[in-house]
Amino acid sequence: MKSFRKELWFKTQKRREFINITKSIEEAIAESKISEGLVLVNAMHITASVFVNDDERGLHQDFENFLEKVAPEKPHSQYLHNGYEDNADAHIKRQIFGREVVCAITKGELDFGPWEQIFYGEFDGLREKRVLVKIIGDW
Amino acid sequence: MKSFRKELWFKTQKRREFINITKSIEEAIAESKISEGLVLVNAMHITASVFVNDDERGLHQDFENFLEKVAPEKPHSQYLHNGYEDNADAHIKRQIFGREVVCAITKGELDFGPWEQIFYGEFDGLREKRVLVKIIGDW
Amino acid sequence: MKSFRKELWFKTQKRREFINITKSIEEAIAESKISEGLVLVNAMHITASVFVNDDERGLHQDFENFLEKVAPEKPHSQYLHNGYEDNADAHIKRQIFGREVVCAITKGELDFGPWEQIFYGEFDGLREKRVLVKIIGDW
């Protein structure tokens, strides 16, 4: 069994943002030379998500609207976690959208359906944060 | 390390449906001959989920009611993604219920608690869609 | 490829509770002697979650408030699943917070960001329930 590890770094320009990282994951798989296995992609921070969905701008705004409806950022005072912090909503949004995805690698490539794309979901940005890519499998 | 790959195909009769796929996953594990490892089961489409819960009809209706409460299908015009498409709600429902499960294989079998069952959760059906089963481990 | 399996048992004093299990997972990794691989940690029951977030009491109360807002326990009669059972809300809460986490093991340790902690999320406690830890990888 072989393994491979890589970090991806992000600093978003907005508090909340979705970034398509599919190409970076494909590059990591190529670097790893692993042809059959699994790739784990997880946010290393607890106010961000990694998830698979569609790369469509309207849909991303629908995601934002949905998350703000069920776990609104403001007023900050509605959350016990806030005070010194103001990001309780980001912790909840990350719980809904999830920490990680695990994807299959087959014949050296991401084994994906036609519309699957991997996203980094930032809910408390404007600072440097990381995603971990861990691949295990065989050459 | 050995690996095994299989696709399961579905065409539901309704827009939203939950299908118990536990037996199909058990069959894939038997076919793979892998006795210690992990099985990844993921929707290959972005308006469907794979998840583990109970096989109880009332509960499935409770799931449907919950998802329709927090991310209702209609009116279609409430979502920016809709227009040519009408399935933004299905993308959101899939985000809540998740894309995939990763399950342990021990002594050649699904290592499950007493009530765990694997479901395909369709949120935009009436057409052919796929689930990927990827198994890695040792004989 | 090596594999390792362990169960963790819990009996909470309240219906809903979050328990930090990070140390137990670190101990399991040490016992396994696996230095590069993946660890799957999943609830073996369908009214409980395993998730990664922050160990902060105010945030945990915010989680509780959020889950009770979107999927309230009472009145029990609002759910079709209830009658002989009263835990439909616990099944839904578990769907939102997820069944499992998959974490990377690098150089014999949990490969975590600075604030990541693993929690058992109980939504229908007061009885004995289990978490499965399955590790695969190489020495």
GROMACS .gro file of C-alpha atoms in nm:
model
  417
    1MET     CA    1   0.000   0.000   0.000
    2LYS     CA    2   0.123   0.348  -0.093
    3SER     CA    3   0.022   0.674   0.065
    4PHE     CA    4   0.049   1.039  -0.033
    5ARG     CA    5  -0.021   1.363   0.153
    6LYS     CA    6  -0.062   1.720   0.039
    7GLU     CA    7  -0.205   2.043   0.178
    8LEU     CA    8  -0.396   2.303  -0.019
    9TRP     CA    9  -0.402   2.660   0.116
   10PHE     CA   10  -0.676   2.919   0.075
   11LYS     CA   11  -0.737   3.277   0.172
   12THR     CA   12  -1.076   3.389   0.049
   13GLN     CA   13  -1.165   3.753  -0.020
   14LYS     CA   14  -1.508   3.713   0.138
   15ARG     CA   15  -1.637   3.561   0.460
   16ARG     CA   16  -1.822   3.292   0.264
   17GLU     CA   17  -1.708   3.146  -0.067
   18PHE     CA   18  -1.716   2.822  -0.266
   19ILE     CA   19  -1.399   2.729  -0.455
   20ASN     CA   20  -1.379   2.449  -0.712
   21ILE     CA   21  -1.074   2.239  -0.618
   22THR     CA   22  -1.130   1.945  -0.855
   23LYS     CA   23  -0.819   2.021  -1.064
   24SER     CA   24  -0.599   2.041  -0.755
   25ILE     CA   25  -0.724   1.699  -0.644
   26GLU     CA   26  -0.663   1.554  -0.992
   27GLU     CA   27  -0.308   1.694  -0.979
   28ALA     CA   28  -0.250   1.540  -0.635
   29ILE     CA   29  -0.366   1.201  -0.767
   30ALA     CA   30  -0.126   1.231  -1.064
   31GLU     CA   31   0.161   1.327  -0.829
   32SER     CA   32   0.085   1.031  -0.602
   33LYS     CA   33   0.108   0.783  -0.894
   34ILE     CA   34  -0.159   0.580  -0.712
   35SER     CA   35  -0.388   0.412  -0.965
   36GLU     CA   36  -0.634   0.220  -0.744
   37GLY     CA   37  -0.741   0.353  -0.405
   38LEU     CA   38  -0.921   0.623  -0.212
   39VAL     CA   39  -0.859   0.995  -0.176
   40LEU     CA   40  -0.973   1.172   0.141
   41VAL     CA   41  -1.017   1.549   0.106
   42ASN     CA   42  -1.101   1.730   0.431
   43ALA     CA   43  -1.109   2.080   0.568
   44MET     CA   44  -0.845   2.110   0.844
   45HIS     CA   45  -1.050   2.392   1.000
   46ILE     CA   46  -1.384   2.362   1.174
   47THR     CA   47  -1.559   2.651   1.001
   48ALA     CA   48  -1.513   2.516   0.647
   49SER     CA   49  -1.642   2.223   0.441
   50VAL     CA   50  -1.533   2.006   0.154
   51PHE     CA   51  -1.822   1.873  -0.056
   52VAL     CA   52  -1.916   1.750  -0.404
   53ASN     CA   53  -2.183   1.923  -0.608
   54ASP     CA   54  -2.238   2.124  -0.926
   55ASP     CA   55  -2.028   2.421  -1.045
   56GLU     CA   56  -2.314   2.658  -1.116
   57ARG     CA   57  -2.322   3.015  -0.988
   58GLY     CA   58  -2.699   3.032  -0.931
   59LEU     CA   59  -2.690   2.709  -0.733
   60HIS     CA   60  -2.408   2.841  -0.516
   61GLN     CA   61  -2.621   3.145  -0.432
   62ASP     CA   62  -2.909   2.907  -0.351
   63PHE     CA   63  -2.671   2.723  -0.113
   64GLU     CA   64  -2.577   3.052   0.051
   65ASN     CA   65  -2.943   3.153   0.085
   66PHE     CA   66  -3.037   2.813   0.232
   67LEU     CA   67  -2.754   2.818   0.487
   68GLU     CA   68  -2.833   3.176   0.588
   69LYS     CA   69  -3.198   3.080   0.632
   70VAL     CA   70  -3.134   2.784   0.863
   71ALA     CA   71  -2.821   2.916   1.041
   72PRO     CA   72  -2.801   3.295   0.991
   73GLU     CA   73  -2.478   3.477   1.068
   74LYS     CA   74  -2.648   3.776   1.232
   75PRO     CA   75  -2.729   3.890   1.487
   76HIS     CA   76  -2.403   3.751   1.624
   77SER     CA   77  -2.553   3.772   1.974
   78GLN     CA   78  -2.800   3.489   1.904
   79TYR     CA   79  -2.521   3.234   1.958
   80LEU     CA   80  -2.359   3.144   2.291
   81HIS     CA   81  -2.029   3.072   2.115
   82ASN     CA   82  -2.002   3.434   2.004
   83GLY     CA   83  -1.852   3.715   2.209
   84TYR     CA   84  -1.480   3.711   2.151
   85GLU     CA   85  -1.564   3.507   1.840
   86ASP     CA   86  -1.838   3.586   1.585
   87ASN     CA   87  -1.838   3.264   1.383
   88ALA     CA   88  -2.082   3.023   1.551
   89ASP     CA   89  -2.291   3.027   1.233
   90ALA     CA   90  -1.985   2.910   1.036
   91HIS     CA   91  -1.943   2.608   1.268
   92ILE     CA   92  -2.310   2.516   1.210
   93LYS     CA   93  -2.296   2.571   0.833
   94ARG     CA   94  -1.992   2.341   0.819
   95GLN     CA   95  -2.187   2.074   1.012
   96ILE     CA   96  -2.463   2.084   0.750
   97PHE     CA   97  -2.232   2.073   0.447
   98GLY     CA   98  -1.982   1.828   0.601
   99ARG     CA   99  -1.608   1.815   0.672
  100GLU     CA  100  -1.482   1.582   0.405
  101VAL     CA  101  -1.534   1.375   0.094
  102VAL     CA  102  -1.387   1.034   0.020
  103CYS     CA  103  -1.358   0.962  -0.353
  104ALA     CA  104  -1.257   0.654  -0.548
  105ILE     CA  105  -0.947   0.645  -0.767
  106THR     CA  106  -0.973   0.404  -1.061
  107LYS     CA  107  -0.705   0.364  -1.330
  108GLY     CA  108  -0.523   0.667  -1.192
  109GLU     CA  109  -0.818   0.905  -1.212
  110LEU     CA  110  -1.100   1.043  -0.997
  111ASP     CA  111  -1.387   0.797  -1.049
  112PHE     CA  112  -1.663   1.056  -1.088
  113GLY     CA  113  -2.007   1.091  -1.240
  114PRO     CA  114  -2.051   1.346  -1.521
  115TRP     CA  115  -2.130   1.651  -1.305
  116GLU     CA  116  -1.936   1.583  -0.985
  117GLN     CA  117  -1.700   1.863  -0.881
  118ILE     CA  118  -1.520   1.903  -0.548
  119PHE     CA  119  -1.557   2.231  -0.358
  120TYR     CA  120  -1.392   2.399  -0.067
  121GLY     CA  121  -1.672   2.571   0.125
  122GLU     CA  122  -1.546   2.863   0.330
  123PHE     CA  123  -1.781   3.001   0.598
  124ASP     CA  124  -1.537   3.219   0.796
  125GLY     CA  125  -1.272   3.334   0.553
  126LEU     CA  126  -1.043   3.633   0.503
  127ARG     CA  127  -0.754   3.435   0.657
  128GLU     CA  128  -0.527   3.146   0.561
  129LYS     CA  129  -0.686   2.803   0.595
  130ARG     CA  130  -0.597   2.454   0.477
  131VAL     CA  131  -0.740   2.142   0.315
  132LEU     CA  132  -0.575   1.802   0.359
  133VAL     CA  133  -0.548   1.557   0.069
  134LYS     CA  134  -0.458   1.203   0.178
  135ILE     CA  135  -0.440   0.925  -0.077
  136ILE     CA  136  -0.395   0.556  -0.007
  137GLY     CA  137  -0.383   0.273  -0.259
  138ASP     CA  138  -0.160   0.084  -0.499
  139TRP     CA  139   0.049   0.179  -0.802
  140MET     CA  140  -0.393  -0.429  -0.135
  141LYS     CA  141  -0.685  -0.538  -0.353
  142SER     CA  142  -0.952  -0.317  -0.503
  143PHE     CA  143  -1.294  -0.376  -0.653
  144ARG     CA  144  -1.539  -0.150  -0.838
  145LYS     CA  145  -1.903  -0.184  -0.926
  146GLU     CA  146  -2.186   0.044  -1.035
  147LEU     CA  147  -2.548   0.013  -0.926
  148TRP     CA  148  -2.814   0.165  -1.153
  149PHE     CA  149  -3.149   0.309  -1.049
  150LYS     CA  150  -3.451   0.461  -1.219
  151THR     CA  151  -3.709   0.559  -0.960
  152GLN     CA  152  -4.080   0.589  -1.036
  153LYS     CA  153  -4.112   0.906  -0.829
  154ARG     CA  154  -3.913   1.227  -0.805
  155ARG     CA  155  -3.809   1.143  -0.448
  156GLU     CA  156  -3.755   0.790  -0.317
  157PHE     CA  157  -3.543   0.599  -0.066
  158ILE     CA  158  -3.416   0.255  -0.176
  159ASN     CA  159  -3.254   0.004   0.058
  160ILE     CA  160  -2.932  -0.109  -0.114
  161THR     CA  161  -2.777  -0.304   0.174
  162LYS     CA  162  -2.806  -0.642  -0.002
  163SER     CA  163  -2.641  -0.507  -0.317
  164ILE     CA  164  -2.348  -0.382  -0.109
  165GLU     CA  165  -2.320  -0.717   0.071
  166GLU     CA  166  -2.315  -0.889  -0.270
  167ALA     CA  167  -2.042  -0.655  -0.396
  168ILE     CA  168  -1.832  -0.733  -0.087
  169ALA     CA  169  -1.877  -1.108  -0.148
  170GLU     CA  170  -1.780  -1.064  -0.516
  171SER     CA  171  -1.471  -0.865  -0.420
  172LYS     CA  172  -1.345  -1.143  -0.188
  173ILE     CA  173  -1.199  -0.866   0.028
  174SER     CA  174  -1.219  -0.964   0.394
  175GLU     CA  175  -1.061  -0.665   0.573
  176GLY     CA  176  -1.098  -0.314   0.438
  177LEU     CA  177  -1.329  -0.025   0.358
  178VAL     CA  178  -1.619   0.009   0.118
  179LEU     CA  179  -1.706   0.352  -0.023
  180VAL     CA  180  -2.063   0.386  -0.155
  181ASN     CA  181  -2.137   0.719  -0.323
  182ALA     CA  182  -2.399   0.872  -0.547
  183MET     CA  183  -2.239   0.956  -0.883
  184HIS     CA  184  -2.502   1.227  -0.934
  185ILE     CA  185  -2.532   1.554  -0.747
  186THR     CA  186  -2.905   1.539  -0.673
  187ALA     CA  187  -2.893   1.206  -0.485
  188SER     CA  188  -2.754   1.079  -0.154
  189VAL     CA  189  -2.623   0.758  -0.004
  190PHE     CA  190  -2.680   0.733   0.372
  191VAL     CA  191  -2.724   0.486   0.658
  192ASN     CA  192  -3.038   0.484   0.869
  193ASP     CA  193  -3.344   0.274   0.958
  194ASP     CA  194  -3.568   0.087   0.711
  195GLU     CA  195  -3.901   0.213   0.847
  196ARG     CA  196  -4.170   0.360   0.625
  197GLY     CA  197  -4.296   0.619   0.875
  198LEU     CA  198  -3.944   0.746   0.934
  199HIS     CA  199  -3.884   0.781   0.560
  200GLN     CA  200  -4.197   0.998   0.538
  201ASP     CA  201  -4.061   1.201   0.832
  202PHE     CA  202  -3.735   1.247   0.635
  203GLU     CA  203  -3.935   1.363   0.331
  204ASN     CA  204  -4.137   1.606   0.545
  205PHE     CA  205  -3.824   1.745   0.711
  206LEU     CA  206  -3.642   1.798   0.381
  207GLU     CA  207  -3.946   1.963   0.224
  208LYS     CA  208  -3.974   2.191   0.526
  209VAL     CA  209  -3.614   2.317   0.514
  210ALA     CA  210  -3.560   2.302   0.135
  211PRO     CA  211  -3.900   2.288  -0.037
  212GLU     CA  212  -3.922   2.190  -0.404
  213LYS     CA  213  -4.186   2.450  -0.492
  214PRO     CA  214  -4.226   2.719  -0.600
  215HIS     CA  215  -3.945   2.635  -0.843
  216SER     CA  216  -3.894   3.009  -0.897
  217GLN     CA  217  -3.759   3.060  -0.542
  218TYR     CA  218  -3.419   2.922  -0.655
  219LEU     CA  219  -3.171   3.097  -0.886
  220HIS     CA  220  -3.054   2.761  -1.022
  221ASN     CA  221  -3.399   2.691  -1.165
  222GLY     CA  222  -3.521   2.807  -1.505
  223TYR     CA  223  -3.409   2.552  -1.759
  224GLU     CA  224  -3.366   2.320  -1.456
  225ASP     CA  225  -3.618   2.270  -1.174
  226ASN     CA  226  -3.407   2.071  -0.928
  227ALA     CA  227  -3.223   2.321  -0.704
  228ASP     CA  228  -3.408   2.175  -0.405
  229ALA     CA  229  -3.267   1.830  -0.492
  230HIS     CA  230  -2.910   1.967  -0.483
  231ILE     CA  231  -2.977   2.115  -0.137
  232LYS     CA  232  -3.149   1.802  -0.003
  233ARG     CA  233  -2.849   1.599  -0.117
  234GLN     CA  234  -2.617   1.839   0.070
  235ILE     CA  235  -2.810   1.777   0.392
  236PHE     CA  236  -2.825   1.397   0.360
  237GLY     CA  237  -2.471   1.360   0.220
  238ARG     CA  238  -2.307   1.207  -0.089
  239GLU     CA  239  -2.149   0.894   0.047
  240VAL     CA  240  -2.092   0.646   0.324
  241VAL     CA  241  -1.770   0.468   0.410
  242CYS     CA  242  -1.825   0.137   0.590
  243ALA     CA  243  -1.589  -0.113   0.748
  244ILE     CA  244  -1.548  -0.468   0.616
  245THR     CA  245  -1.447  -0.719   0.883
  246LYS     CA  246  -1.412  -1.094   0.821
  247GLY     CA  247  -1.566  -1.051   0.477
  248GLU     CA  248  -1.882  -0.879   0.595
  249LEU     CA  249  -2.026  -0.531   0.646
  250ASP     CA  250  -1.930  -0.438   1.003
  251PHE     CA  251  -2.265  -0.290   1.107
  252GLY     CA  252  -2.468  -0.222   1.418
  253PRO     CA  253  -2.801  -0.401   1.455
  254TRP     CA  254  -3.022  -0.149   1.272
  255GLU     CA  255  -2.786   0.000   1.015
  256GLN     CA  256  -2.912  -0.017   0.656
  257ILE     CA  257  -2.770   0.162   0.351
  258PHE     CA  258  -3.004   0.372   0.138
  259TYR     CA  259  -2.993   0.539  -0.199
  260GLY     CA  260  -3.177   0.869  -0.155
  261GLU     CA  261  -3.316   0.999  -0.483
  262PHE     CA  262  -3.425   1.364  -0.491
  263ASP     CA  263  -3.463   1.415  -0.869
  264GLY     CA  264  -3.556   1.078  -1.014
  265LEU     CA  265  -3.755   0.940  -1.307
  266ARG     CA  266  -3.429   0.885  -1.499
  267GLU     CA  267  -3.132   0.649  -1.490
  268LYS     CA  268  -2.876   0.732  -1.224
  269ARG     CA  269  -2.581   0.550  -1.070
  270VAL     CA  270  -2.413   0.464  -0.741
  271LEU     CA  271  -2.043   0.373  -0.722
  272VAL     CA  272  -1.919   0.095  -0.495
  273LYS     CA  273  -1.542   0.099  -0.444
  274ILE     CA  274  -1.380  -0.151  -0.210
  275ILE     CA  275  -1.017  -0.156  -0.099
  276GLY     CA  276  -0.852  -0.400   0.140
  277ASP     CA  277  -0.694  -0.742   0.168
  278TRP     CA  278  -0.811  -1.099   0.100
  279MET     CA  279  -0.200  -0.365   0.428
  280LYS     CA  280  -0.282  -0.394   0.798
  281SER     CA  281  -0.620  -0.346   0.961
  282PHE     CA  282  -0.740  -0.285   1.314
  283ARG     CA  283  -1.085  -0.279   1.474
  284LYS     CA  284  -1.211  -0.151   1.805
  285GLU     CA  285  -1.547  -0.059   1.960
  286LEU     CA  286  -1.608   0.229   2.198
  287TRP     CA  287  -1.912   0.205   2.429
  288PHE     CA  288  -2.118   0.492   2.568
  289LYS     CA  289  -2.414   0.535   2.799
  290THR     CA  290  -2.500   0.901   2.831
  291GLN     CA  291  -2.680   1.048   3.131
  292LYS     CA  292  -2.898   1.269   2.910
  293ARG     CA  293  -3.100   1.211   2.595
  294ARG     CA  294  -2.867   1.440   2.398
  295GLU     CA  295  -2.497   1.482   2.467
  296PHE     CA  296  -2.169   1.551   2.285
  297ILE     CA  297  -1.864   1.355   2.402
  298ASN     CA  298  -1.507   1.431   2.294
  299ILE     CA  299  -1.356   1.097   2.181
  300THR     CA  300  -1.033   1.230   2.028
  301LYS     CA  301  -0.810   1.067   2.290
  302SER     CA  302  -0.977   0.729   2.244
  303ILE     CA  303  -0.913   0.749   1.869
  304GLU     CA  304  -0.550   0.848   1.927
  305GLU     CA  305  -0.516   0.546   2.158
  306ALA     CA  306  -0.668   0.315   1.896
  307ILE     CA  307  -0.421   0.445   1.637
  308ALA     CA  308  -0.132   0.381   1.877
  309GLU     CA  309  -0.261   0.027   1.949
  310SER     CA  310  -0.295  -0.044   1.576
  311LYS     CA  311   0.072   0.048   1.511
  312ILE     CA  312  -0.044   0.173   1.170
  313SER     CA  313   0.160   0.477   1.067
  314GLU     CA  314   0.015   0.567   0.724
  315GLY     CA  315  -0.351   0.513   0.646
  316LEU     CA  316  -0.710   0.605   0.719
  317VAL     CA  317  -0.923   0.572   1.030
  318LEU     CA  318  -1.300   0.539   0.995
  319VAL     CA  319  -1.499   0.632   1.306
  320ASN     CA  320  -1.874   0.569   1.281
  321ALA     CA  321  -2.175   0.547   1.506
  322MET     CA  322  -2.308   0.188   1.498
  323HIS     CA  323  -2.655   0.322   1.590
  324ILE     CA  324  -2.886   0.527   1.373
  325THR     CA  325  -2.976   0.793   1.628
  326ALA     CA  326  -2.617   0.907   1.691
  327SER     CA  327  -2.344   1.088   1.499
  328VAL     CA  328  -1.968   1.108   1.486
  329PHE     CA  329  -1.836   1.445   1.372
  330VAL     CA  330  -1.538   1.680   1.393
  331ASN     CA  331  -1.573   2.029   1.537
  332ASP     CA  332  -1.465   2.249   1.827
  333ASP     CA  333  -1.465   2.153   2.198
  334GLU     CA  334  -1.643   2.462   2.328
  335ARG     CA  335  -1.943   2.444   2.560
  336GLY     CA  336  -2.125   2.747   2.420
  337LEU     CA  337  -2.093   2.612   2.066
  338HIS     CA  338  -2.232   2.275   2.173
  339GLN     CA  339  -2.537   2.453   2.315
  340ASP     CA  340  -2.567   2.641   1.983
  341PHE     CA  341  -2.561   2.303   1.805
  342GLU     CA  342  -2.835   2.176   2.035
  343ASN     CA  343  -3.044   2.489   1.976
  344PHE     CA  344  -2.998   2.467   1.598
  345LEU     CA  345  -3.095   2.098   1.585
  346GLU     CA  346  -3.398   2.156   1.807
  347LYS     CA  347  -3.503   2.444   1.583
  348VAL     CA  348  -3.493   2.248   1.256
  349ALA     CA  349  -3.592   1.903   1.394
  350PRO     CA  350  -3.757   1.948   1.736
  351GLU     CA  351  -3.805   1.648   1.963
  352LYS     CA  352  -4.154   1.749   2.076
  353PRO     CA  353  -4.439   1.711   2.028
  354HIS     CA  354  -4.354   1.344   1.965
  355SER     CA  355  -4.680   1.309   1.773
  356GLN     CA  356  -4.556   1.530   1.487
  357TYR     CA  357  -4.357   1.235   1.347
  358LEU     CA  358  -4.503   0.925   1.180
  359HIS     CA  359  -4.215   0.712   1.313
  360ASN     CA  360  -4.323   0.781   1.670
  361GLY     CA  361  -4.584   0.580   1.860
  362TYR     CA  362  -4.410   0.282   2.012
  363GLU     CA  363  -4.089   0.485   1.954
  364ASP     CA  364  -4.035   0.854   2.041
  365ASN     CA  365  -3.703   0.916   1.866
  366ALA     CA  366  -3.781   1.025   1.509
  367ASP     CA  367  -3.615   1.359   1.583
  368ALA     CA  368  -3.296   1.174   1.680
  369HIS     CA  369  -3.287   0.996   1.341
  370ILE     CA  370  -3.321   1.333   1.166
  371LYS     CA  371  -3.061   1.507   1.384
  372ARG     CA  372  -2.818   1.226   1.306
  373GLN     CA  373  -2.883   1.276   0.931
  374ILE     CA  374  -2.785   1.643   0.962
  375PHE     CA  375  -2.470   1.586   1.169
  376GLY     CA  376  -2.364   1.268   0.983
  377ARG     CA  377  -2.279   0.907   1.071
  378GLU     CA  378  -1.903   0.900   1.040
  379VAL     CA  379  -1.572   1.070   0.990
  380VAL     CA  380  -1.276   0.944   0.793
  381CYS     CA  381  -0.944   1.088   0.912
  382ALA     CA  382  -0.589   1.061   0.781
  383ILE     CA  383  -0.312   0.893   0.978
  384THR     CA  384   0.034   1.032   0.903
  385LYS     CA  385   0.353   0.923   1.083
  386GLY     CA  386   0.143   0.729   1.334
  387GLU     CA  387  -0.077   1.021   1.437
  388LEU     CA  388  -0.412   1.179   1.357
  389ASP     CA  389  -0.337   1.428   1.081
  390PHE     CA  390  -0.547   1.715   1.216
  391GLY     CA  391  -0.569   2.090   1.195
  392PRO     CA  392  -0.515   2.289   1.517
  393TRP     CA  393  -0.876   2.287   1.644
  394GLU     CA  394  -1.012   1.958   1.511
  395GLN     CA  395  -1.164   1.731   1.777
  396ILE     CA  396  -1.376   1.419   1.721
  397PHE     CA  397  -1.715   1.395   1.893
  398TYR     CA  398  -1.971   1.130   1.958
  399GLY     CA  399  -2.308   1.300   1.919
  400GLU     CA  400  -2.583   1.121   2.109
  401PHE     CA  401  -2.943   1.214   2.021
  402ASP     CA  402  -3.128   0.930   2.195
  403GLY     CA  403  -2.918   0.825   2.491
  404LEU     CA  404  -2.965   0.681   2.839
  405ARG     CA  405  -2.871   0.335   2.706
  406GLU     CA  406  -2.560   0.152   2.589
  407LYS     CA  407  -2.450   0.240   2.236
  408ARG     CA  408  -2.138   0.183   2.031
  409VAL     CA  409  -1.891   0.352   1.797
  410LEU     CA  410  -1.676   0.153   1.554
  411VAL     CA  411  -1.312   0.242   1.491
  412LYS     CA  412  -1.167   0.075   1.182
  413ILE     CA  413  -0.813   0.152   1.072
  414ILE     CA  414  -0.643   0.040   0.752
  415GLY     CA  415  -0.292   0.121   0.636
  416ASP     CA  416   0.070   0.021   0.666
  417TRP     CA  417   0.319  -0.005   0.953
   0.00000   0.00000   0.00000
